[in-house]
Amino acid sequence: MEAVVRRLMRGVALTLAFGFSVAAEIVDRVAVTVDKIVITTSDILSHVRVAAFLNEEPPDLSPAARRAAAQRLVEQALVQREMEILRYPAPSGADVDAVLEQLRRRANSPDAFQARLAEYGITEVELRRSLLRQIMTLRFIDFRFRPGVAVTDAEIEAYYRDEFLPTFLANGRGAPPPLEEAREEIEEILIGRRVDEALDRWLTAAAAQAAIEYREEAFQ
């Protein structure tokens, strides 16, 4: 469900409302530690299964896929720590309910929805916790990075000329809209790119300041 969630916001099982495990709570194998935050093998497997459910694709539980999932959870942990420092508020339950309702409608019936959850080996509680975290993280990213982003008219015009028009024409969708009609869409695309770039720079800096340890035996 990439149209709904960003790379950083794919699902993860939580032991508390927003946190990962802490050392005293661990009942399965530790896979990664990020300072005092502990990511377990079950966190990683849950992340893979929920992401696959949202993307409507088979879960990939290979060592490489689990390692990639662990990296995303490390990024989530770094963002989580920043949210806690800034005391960023949690979204309302109604926000999560709205997304869950969309997913239920996609499944056509309540029974079909539950069957899909069972097929992926996840529970509705697990999915709900994941969605709560995703919504909160997306809003925090916009809150933290979007205000500093600006896009110029020249950049919008260049995107329209170099990317928008060629893609539109290649898809055989008829006559393309004029620049002014596409301006708002293009501006959002460019702002999204800048936000992602700012987030990547921040994650690199945050990771350099954190004590991150991968337990290689957890990925065999």
PDB file of C-alpha atoms in Angstrom:
ATOM      1  CA  MET A   1       0.000   0.000   0.000  1.00  0.00           C
ATOM      2  CA  GLU A   2       2.810   2.357  -0.953  1.00  0.00           C
ATOM      3  CA  ALA A   3       0.326   5.011  -2.042  1.00  0.00           C
ATOM      4  CA  VAL A   4      -0.770   5.316   1.569  1.00  0.00           C
ATOM      5  CA  VAL A   5       2.430   4.896   3.539  1.00  0.00           C
ATOM      6  CA  ARG A   6       6.021   5.973   3.062  1.00  0.00           C
ATOM      7  CA  ARG A   7       9.103   3.792   3.251  1.00  0.00           C
ATOM      8  CA  LEU A   8       9.758   4.798   6.813  1.00  0.00           C
ATOM      9  CA  MET A   9       6.223   4.043   7.914  1.00  0.00           C
ATOM     10  CA  ARG A  10       5.714   0.390   7.126  1.00  0.00           C
ATOM     11  CA  GLY A  11       4.180  -1.691   9.888  1.00  0.00           C
ATOM     12  CA  VAL A  12       5.827  -2.811  13.108  1.00  0.00           C
ATOM     13  CA  ALA A  13       4.463  -4.633  16.142  1.00  0.00           C
ATOM     14  CA  LEU A  14       4.641  -2.520  19.281  1.00  0.00           C
ATOM     15  CA  THR A  15       4.764  -3.660  22.881  1.00  0.00           C
ATOM     16  CA  LEU A  16       3.459  -0.280  24.020  1.00  0.00           C
ATOM     17  CA  ALA A  17       1.476   2.433  22.266  1.00  0.00           C
ATOM     18  CA  PHE A  18       4.424   3.660  20.204  1.00  0.00           C
ATOM     19  CA  GLY A  19       7.601   2.059  21.565  1.00  0.00           C
ATOM     20  CA  PHE A  20       9.699  -0.928  20.757  1.00  0.00           C
ATOM     21  CA  SER A  21      10.713  -3.321  23.497  1.00  0.00           C
ATOM     22  CA  VAL A  22      13.059  -2.498  26.343  1.00  0.00           C
ATOM     23  CA  ALA A  23      15.526  -4.961  27.757  1.00  0.00           C
ATOM     24  CA  ALA A  24      13.391  -6.160  30.673  1.00  0.00           C
ATOM     25  CA  GLU A  25      10.479  -7.024  28.386  1.00  0.00           C
ATOM     26  CA  ILE A  26      12.254  -9.201  25.850  1.00  0.00           C
ATOM     27  CA  VAL A  27      10.896 -12.722  25.451  1.00  0.00           C
ATOM     28  CA  ASP A  28      12.382 -13.513  22.029  1.00  0.00           C
ATOM     29  CA  ARG A  29      15.726 -12.969  20.347  1.00  0.00           C
ATOM     30  CA  VAL A  30      17.243  -9.495  20.269  1.00  0.00           C
ATOM     31  CA  ALA A  31      18.026  -8.534  16.667  1.00  0.00           C
ATOM     32  CA  VAL A  32      19.076  -4.882  16.930  1.00  0.00           C
ATOM     33  CA  THR A  33      19.611  -2.345  19.682  1.00  0.00           C
ATOM     34  CA  VAL A  34      19.366   1.410  19.149  1.00  0.00           C
ATOM     35  CA  ASP A  35      20.671   2.937  22.357  1.00  0.00           C
ATOM     36  CA  LYS A  36      18.114   1.617  24.902  1.00  0.00           C
ATOM     37  CA  ILE A  37      15.553   0.636  22.271  1.00  0.00           C
ATOM     38  CA  VAL A  38      15.458  -3.078  21.490  1.00  0.00           C
ATOM     39  CA  ILE A  39      14.184  -4.524  18.205  1.00  0.00           C
ATOM     40  CA  THR A  40      13.449  -8.246  18.365  1.00  0.00           C
ATOM     41  CA  THR A  41      13.107 -10.909  15.714  1.00  0.00           C
ATOM     42  CA  SER A  42       9.345 -10.893  16.268  1.00  0.00           C
ATOM     43  CA  ASP A  43       9.287  -7.118  15.662  1.00  0.00           C
ATOM     44  CA  ILE A  44      11.015  -7.705  12.331  1.00  0.00           C
ATOM     45  CA  LEU A  45       8.752 -10.575  11.276  1.00  0.00           C
ATOM     46  CA  SER A  46       5.675  -8.564  12.208  1.00  0.00           C
ATOM     47  CA  HIS A  47       6.994  -5.605  10.223  1.00  0.00           C
ATOM     48  CA  VAL A  48       7.494  -7.770   7.133  1.00  0.00           C
ATOM     49  CA  ARG A  49       4.058  -9.379   7.391  1.00  0.00           C
ATOM     50  CA  VAL A  50       2.150  -6.129   7.982  1.00  0.00           C
ATOM     51  CA  ALA A  51       3.992  -4.358   5.152  1.00  0.00           C
ATOM     52  CA  ALA A  52       3.215  -7.258   2.811  1.00  0.00           C
ATOM     53  CA  PHE A  53      -0.442  -7.165   3.869  1.00  0.00           C
ATOM     54  CA  LEU A  54      -0.682  -3.427   3.145  1.00  0.00           C
ATOM     55  CA  ASN A  55       1.128  -3.810  -0.175  1.00  0.00           C
ATOM     56  CA  GLU A  56      -0.942  -6.878  -1.140  1.00  0.00           C
ATOM     57  CA  GLU A  57       2.136  -8.962  -1.879  1.00  0.00           C
ATOM     58  CA  PRO A  58       3.584 -12.200  -0.468  1.00  0.00           C
ATOM     59  CA  PRO A  59       5.744 -11.680   2.634  1.00  0.00           C
ATOM     60  CA  ASP A  60       9.466 -12.085   1.948  1.00  0.00           C
ATOM     61  CA  LEU A  61      11.076 -13.645   5.021  1.00  0.00           C
ATOM     62  CA  SER A  62      14.505 -14.174   3.486  1.00  0.00           C
ATOM     63  CA  PRO A  63      17.579 -13.059   5.472  1.00  0.00           C
ATOM     64  CA  ALA A  64      18.114 -10.114   3.105  1.00  0.00           C
ATOM     65  CA  ALA A  65      14.500  -8.979   3.442  1.00  0.00           C
ATOM     66  CA  ARG A  66      14.612  -9.309   7.222  1.00  0.00           C
ATOM     67  CA  ARG A  67      17.824  -7.272   7.306  1.00  0.00           C
ATOM     68  CA  ALA A  68      16.198  -4.554   5.168  1.00  0.00           C
ATOM     69  CA  ALA A  69      13.180  -4.568   7.485  1.00  0.00           C
ATOM     70  CA  ALA A  70      15.482  -4.204  10.480  1.00  0.00           C
ATOM     71  CA  GLN A  71      17.057  -1.152   8.871  1.00  0.00           C
ATOM     72  CA  ARG A  72      13.627   0.429   8.460  1.00  0.00           C
ATOM     73  CA  LEU A  73      12.845  -0.318  12.102  1.00  0.00           C
ATOM     74  CA  VAL A  74      16.108   1.339  13.125  1.00  0.00           C
ATOM     75  CA  GLU A  75      15.028   4.428  11.202  1.00  0.00           C
ATOM     76  CA  GLN A  76      11.633   4.282  12.903  1.00  0.00           C
ATOM     77  CA  ALA A  77      13.340   4.011  16.285  1.00  0.00           C
ATOM     78  CA  LEU A  78      15.401   7.124  15.574  1.00  0.00           C
ATOM     79  CA  VAL A  79      12.279   9.041  14.598  1.00  0.00           C
ATOM     80  CA  GLN A  80      10.440   7.667  17.639  1.00  0.00           C
ATOM     81  CA  ARG A  81      13.186   8.981  19.907  1.00  0.00           C
ATOM     82  CA  GLU A  82      12.911  12.444  18.343  1.00  0.00           C
ATOM     83  CA  MET A  83       9.120  12.411  18.756  1.00  0.00           C
ATOM     84  CA  GLU A  84       9.506  11.568  22.433  1.00  0.00           C
ATOM     85  CA  ILE A  85      12.025  14.375  22.940  1.00  0.00           C
ATOM     86  CA  LEU A  86       9.649  16.880  21.346  1.00  0.00           C
ATOM     87  CA  ARG A  87       6.597  15.290  23.040  1.00  0.00           C
ATOM     88  CA  TYR A  88       4.804  15.024  19.741  1.00  0.00           C
ATOM     89  CA  PRO A  89       1.115  14.109  20.315  1.00  0.00           C
ATOM     90  CA  ALA A  90      -0.424  10.831  19.204  1.00  0.00           C
ATOM     91  CA  PRO A  91      -3.144  10.785  16.526  1.00  0.00           C
ATOM     92  CA  SER A  92      -6.724  10.099  17.552  1.00  0.00           C
ATOM     93  CA  GLY A  93      -8.311   6.682  17.378  1.00  0.00           C
ATOM     94  CA  ALA A  94     -10.658   8.066  14.729  1.00  0.00           C
ATOM     95  CA  ASP A  95      -7.708   8.576  12.383  1.00  0.00           C
ATOM     96  CA  VAL A  96      -6.790   4.910  12.663  1.00  0.00           C
ATOM     97  CA  ASP A  97     -10.424   3.835  12.341  1.00  0.00           C
ATOM     98  CA  ALA A  98     -10.692   5.682   9.021  1.00  0.00           C
ATOM     99  CA  VAL A  99      -7.733   3.816   7.532  1.00  0.00           C
ATOM    100  CA  LEU A 100      -8.949   0.480   8.900  1.00  0.00           C
ATOM    101  CA  GLU A 101     -12.327   1.094   7.302  1.00  0.00           C
ATOM    102  CA  GLN A 102     -10.639   1.652   3.927  1.00  0.00           C
ATOM    103  CA  LEU A 103      -8.805  -1.650   4.319  1.00  0.00           C
ATOM    104  CA  ARG A 104     -12.013  -3.463   5.264  1.00  0.00           C
ATOM    105  CA  ARG A 105     -13.781  -2.075   2.200  1.00  0.00           C
ATOM    106  CA  ARG A 106     -10.921  -3.230   0.034  1.00  0.00           C
ATOM    107  CA  ALA A 107     -11.498  -6.765   1.340  1.00  0.00           C
ATOM    108  CA  ASN A 108     -15.227  -6.556   0.390  1.00  0.00           C
ATOM    109  CA  SER A 109     -16.513  -8.153   3.618  1.00  0.00           C
ATOM    110  CA  PRO A 110     -15.575  -8.456   7.316  1.00  0.00           C
ATOM    111  CA  ASP A 111     -15.012 -12.198   6.942  1.00  0.00           C
ATOM    112  CA  ALA A 112     -12.743 -11.673   3.941  1.00  0.00           C
ATOM    113  CA  PHE A 113     -10.794  -9.047   5.879  1.00  0.00           C
ATOM    114  CA  GLN A 114     -10.235 -11.408   8.810  1.00  0.00           C
ATOM    115  CA  ALA A 115      -9.263 -14.177   6.404  1.00  0.00           C
ATOM    116  CA  ARG A 116      -6.641 -11.904   4.827  1.00  0.00           C
ATOM    117  CA  LEU A 117      -5.218 -11.070   8.242  1.00  0.00           C
ATOM    118  CA  ALA A 118      -5.001 -14.772   9.074  1.00  0.00           C
ATOM    119  CA  GLU A 119      -3.364 -15.471   5.719  1.00  0.00           C
ATOM    120  CA  TYR A 120      -0.565 -13.052   6.601  1.00  0.00           C
ATOM    121  CA  GLY A 121      -0.301 -14.238  10.189  1.00  0.00           C
ATOM    122  CA  ILE A 122      -1.214 -10.919  11.802  1.00  0.00           C
ATOM    123  CA  THR A 123      -4.001  -9.756  14.094  1.00  0.00           C
ATOM    124  CA  GLU A 124      -6.235  -6.715  13.817  1.00  0.00           C
ATOM    125  CA  VAL A 125      -4.725  -5.365  17.047  1.00  0.00           C
ATOM    126  CA  GLU A 126      -1.270  -5.680  15.529  1.00  0.00           C
ATOM    127  CA  LEU A 127      -2.405  -3.945  12.350  1.00  0.00           C
ATOM    128  CA  ARG A 128      -4.066  -1.157  14.312  1.00  0.00           C
ATOM    129  CA  ARG A 129      -0.920  -0.480  16.314  1.00  0.00           C
ATOM    130  CA  SER A 130       1.087  -0.371  13.101  1.00  0.00           C
ATOM    131  CA  LEU A 131      -1.312   2.099  11.484  1.00  0.00           C
ATOM    132  CA  LEU A 132      -1.249   4.284  14.583  1.00  0.00           C
ATOM    133  CA  ARG A 133       2.519   4.473  14.386  1.00  0.00           C
ATOM    134  CA  GLN A 134       2.472   5.123  10.640  1.00  0.00           C
ATOM    135  CA  ILE A 135       0.023   8.010  10.894  1.00  0.00           C
ATOM    136  CA  MET A 136       1.923   9.553  13.780  1.00  0.00           C
ATOM    137  CA  THR A 137       5.261   9.239  12.010  1.00  0.00           C
ATOM    138  CA  LEU A 138       4.020  10.702   8.736  1.00  0.00           C
ATOM    139  CA  ARG A 139       2.561  13.705  10.508  1.00  0.00           C
ATOM    140  CA  PHE A 140       5.726  14.180  12.519  1.00  0.00           C
ATOM    141  CA  ILE A 141       7.882  14.101   9.386  1.00  0.00           C
ATOM    142  CA  ASP A 142       5.747  16.806   7.794  1.00  0.00           C
ATOM    143  CA  PHE A 143       5.805  18.811  11.043  1.00  0.00           C
ATOM    144  CA  ARG A 144       9.573  18.456  11.426  1.00  0.00           C
ATOM    145  CA  PHE A 145      10.790  18.903   7.834  1.00  0.00           C
ATOM    146  CA  ARG A 146       8.117  20.412   5.589  1.00  0.00           C
ATOM    147  CA  PRO A 147       8.187  24.017   6.968  1.00  0.00           C
ATOM    148  CA  GLY A 148      11.768  24.477   5.749  1.00  0.00           C
ATOM    149  CA  VAL A 149      11.026  23.343   2.192  1.00  0.00           C
ATOM    150  CA  ALA A 150      10.506  25.825  -0.649  1.00  0.00           C
ATOM    151  CA  VAL A 151      10.009  25.148  -4.365  1.00  0.00           C
ATOM    152  CA  THR A 152      10.613  27.827  -6.995  1.00  0.00           C
ATOM    153  CA  ASP A 153       8.619  28.513 -10.144  1.00  0.00           C
ATOM    154  CA  ALA A 154      11.698  27.604 -12.179  1.00  0.00           C
ATOM    155  CA  GLU A 155      11.867  24.175 -10.521  1.00  0.00           C
ATOM    156  CA  ILE A 156       8.179  23.564 -11.173  1.00  0.00           C
ATOM    157  CA  GLU A 157       8.601  24.549 -14.821  1.00  0.00           C
ATOM    158  CA  ALA A 158      11.668  22.323 -15.198  1.00  0.00           C
ATOM    159  CA  TYR A 159       9.827  19.341 -13.705  1.00  0.00           C
ATOM    160  CA  TYR A 160       6.854  19.940 -15.991  1.00  0.00           C
ATOM    161  CA  ARG A 161       9.117  20.078 -19.044  1.00  0.00           C
ATOM    162  CA  ASP A 162      11.593  17.327 -18.187  1.00  0.00           C
ATOM    163  CA  GLU A 163       9.503  14.792 -16.246  1.00  0.00           C
ATOM    164  CA  PHE A 164       5.780  15.491 -16.231  1.00  0.00           C
ATOM    165  CA  LEU A 165       5.274  15.926 -19.987  1.00  0.00           C
ATOM    166  CA  PRO A 166       7.455  12.964 -21.125  1.00  0.00           C
ATOM    167  CA  THR A 167       5.782  10.627 -18.622  1.00  0.00           C
ATOM    168  CA  PHE A 168       2.282  11.821 -19.492  1.00  0.00           C
ATOM    169  CA  LEU A 169       2.857  11.423 -23.233  1.00  0.00           C
ATOM    170  CA  ALA A 170       4.558   8.032 -22.833  1.00  0.00           C
ATOM    171  CA  ASN A 171       1.472   6.730 -21.037  1.00  0.00           C
ATOM    172  CA  GLY A 172      -0.733   7.651 -23.995  1.00  0.00           C
ATOM    173  CA  ARG A 173      -3.178   9.637 -21.900  1.00  0.00           C
ATOM    174  CA  GLY A 174      -4.048  12.158 -24.605  1.00  0.00           C
ATOM    175  CA  ALA A 175      -3.282  15.856 -24.508  1.00  0.00           C
ATOM    176  CA  PRO A 176      -1.386  16.871 -21.362  1.00  0.00           C
ATOM    177  CA  PRO A 177      -2.795  19.567 -19.082  1.00  0.00           C
ATOM    178  CA  PRO A 178      -1.158  22.990 -19.244  1.00  0.00           C
ATOM    179  CA  LEU A 179       1.421  23.897 -16.635  1.00  0.00           C
ATOM    180  CA  GLU A 180      -0.972  25.949 -14.535  1.00  0.00           C
ATOM    181  CA  GLU A 181      -3.373  23.024 -14.161  1.00  0.00           C
ATOM    182  CA  ALA A 182      -0.554  20.692 -13.136  1.00  0.00           C
ATOM    183  CA  ARG A 183       1.290  23.216 -10.945  1.00  0.00           C
ATOM    184  CA  GLU A 184      -0.210  22.182  -7.600  1.00  0.00           C
ATOM    185  CA  GLU A 185       0.419  18.476  -8.243  1.00  0.00           C
ATOM    186  CA  ILE A 186       4.000  19.148  -9.320  1.00  0.00           C
ATOM    187  CA  GLU A 187       4.654  21.381  -6.324  1.00  0.00           C
ATOM    188  CA  GLU A 188       3.518  18.613  -3.963  1.00  0.00           C
ATOM    189  CA  ILE A 189       5.763  16.099  -5.720  1.00  0.00           C
ATOM    190  CA  LEU A 190       8.783  18.373  -5.437  1.00  0.00           C
ATOM    191  CA  ILE A 191       8.044  19.229  -1.811  1.00  0.00           C
ATOM    192  CA  GLY A 192       7.764  15.511  -1.058  1.00  0.00           C
ATOM    193  CA  ARG A 193      11.165  14.925  -2.621  1.00  0.00           C
ATOM    194  CA  ARG A 194      12.740  17.698  -0.571  1.00  0.00           C
ATOM    195  CA  VAL A 195      11.161  16.400   2.623  1.00  0.00           C
ATOM    196  CA  ASP A 196      12.501  12.907   1.879  1.00  0.00           C
ATOM    197  CA  GLU A 197      15.967  14.336   1.214  1.00  0.00           C
ATOM    198  CA  ALA A 198      15.892  16.315   4.461  1.00  0.00           C
ATOM    199  CA  LEU A 199      14.703  13.227   6.336  1.00  0.00           C
ATOM    200  CA  ASP A 200      17.494  11.102   4.853  1.00  0.00           C
ATOM    201  CA  ARG A 201      20.107  13.660   5.918  1.00  0.00           C
ATOM    202  CA  TRP A 202      18.641  13.802   9.396  1.00  0.00           C
ATOM    203  CA  LEU A 203      18.548  10.010   9.704  1.00  0.00           C
ATOM    204  CA  THR A 204      22.197   9.773   8.674  1.00  0.00           C
ATOM    205  CA  ALA A 205      23.181  12.289  11.336  1.00  0.00           C
ATOM    206  CA  ALA A 206      20.954  10.700  13.995  1.00  0.00           C
ATOM    207  CA  ALA A 207      22.321   7.218  13.264  1.00  0.00           C
ATOM    208  CA  ALA A 208      25.884   8.500  13.597  1.00  0.00           C
ATOM    209  CA  GLN A 209      25.091   9.754  17.100  1.00  0.00           C
ATOM    210  CA  ALA A 210      23.303   6.585  18.248  1.00  0.00           C
ATOM    211  CA  ALA A 211      24.719   3.289  19.489  1.00  0.00           C
ATOM    212  CA  ILE A 212      23.294   0.853  16.926  1.00  0.00           C
ATOM    213  CA  GLU A 213      24.184  -2.839  17.135  1.00  0.00           C
ATOM    214  CA  TYR A 214      22.953  -5.581  14.798  1.00  0.00           C
ATOM    215  CA  ARG A 215      23.058  -9.152  16.151  1.00  0.00           C
ATOM    216  CA  GLU A 216      24.066 -11.002  12.997  1.00  0.00           C
ATOM    217  CA  GLU A 217      22.863 -14.370  14.302  1.00  0.00           C
ATOM    218  CA  ALA A 218      19.300 -13.024  14.207  1.00  0.00           C
ATOM    219  CA  PHE A 219      19.478 -12.703  10.416  1.00  0.00           C
ATOM    220  CA  GLN A 220      20.789 -16.151   9.552  1.00  0.00           C
TER     221      GLN A 220
END
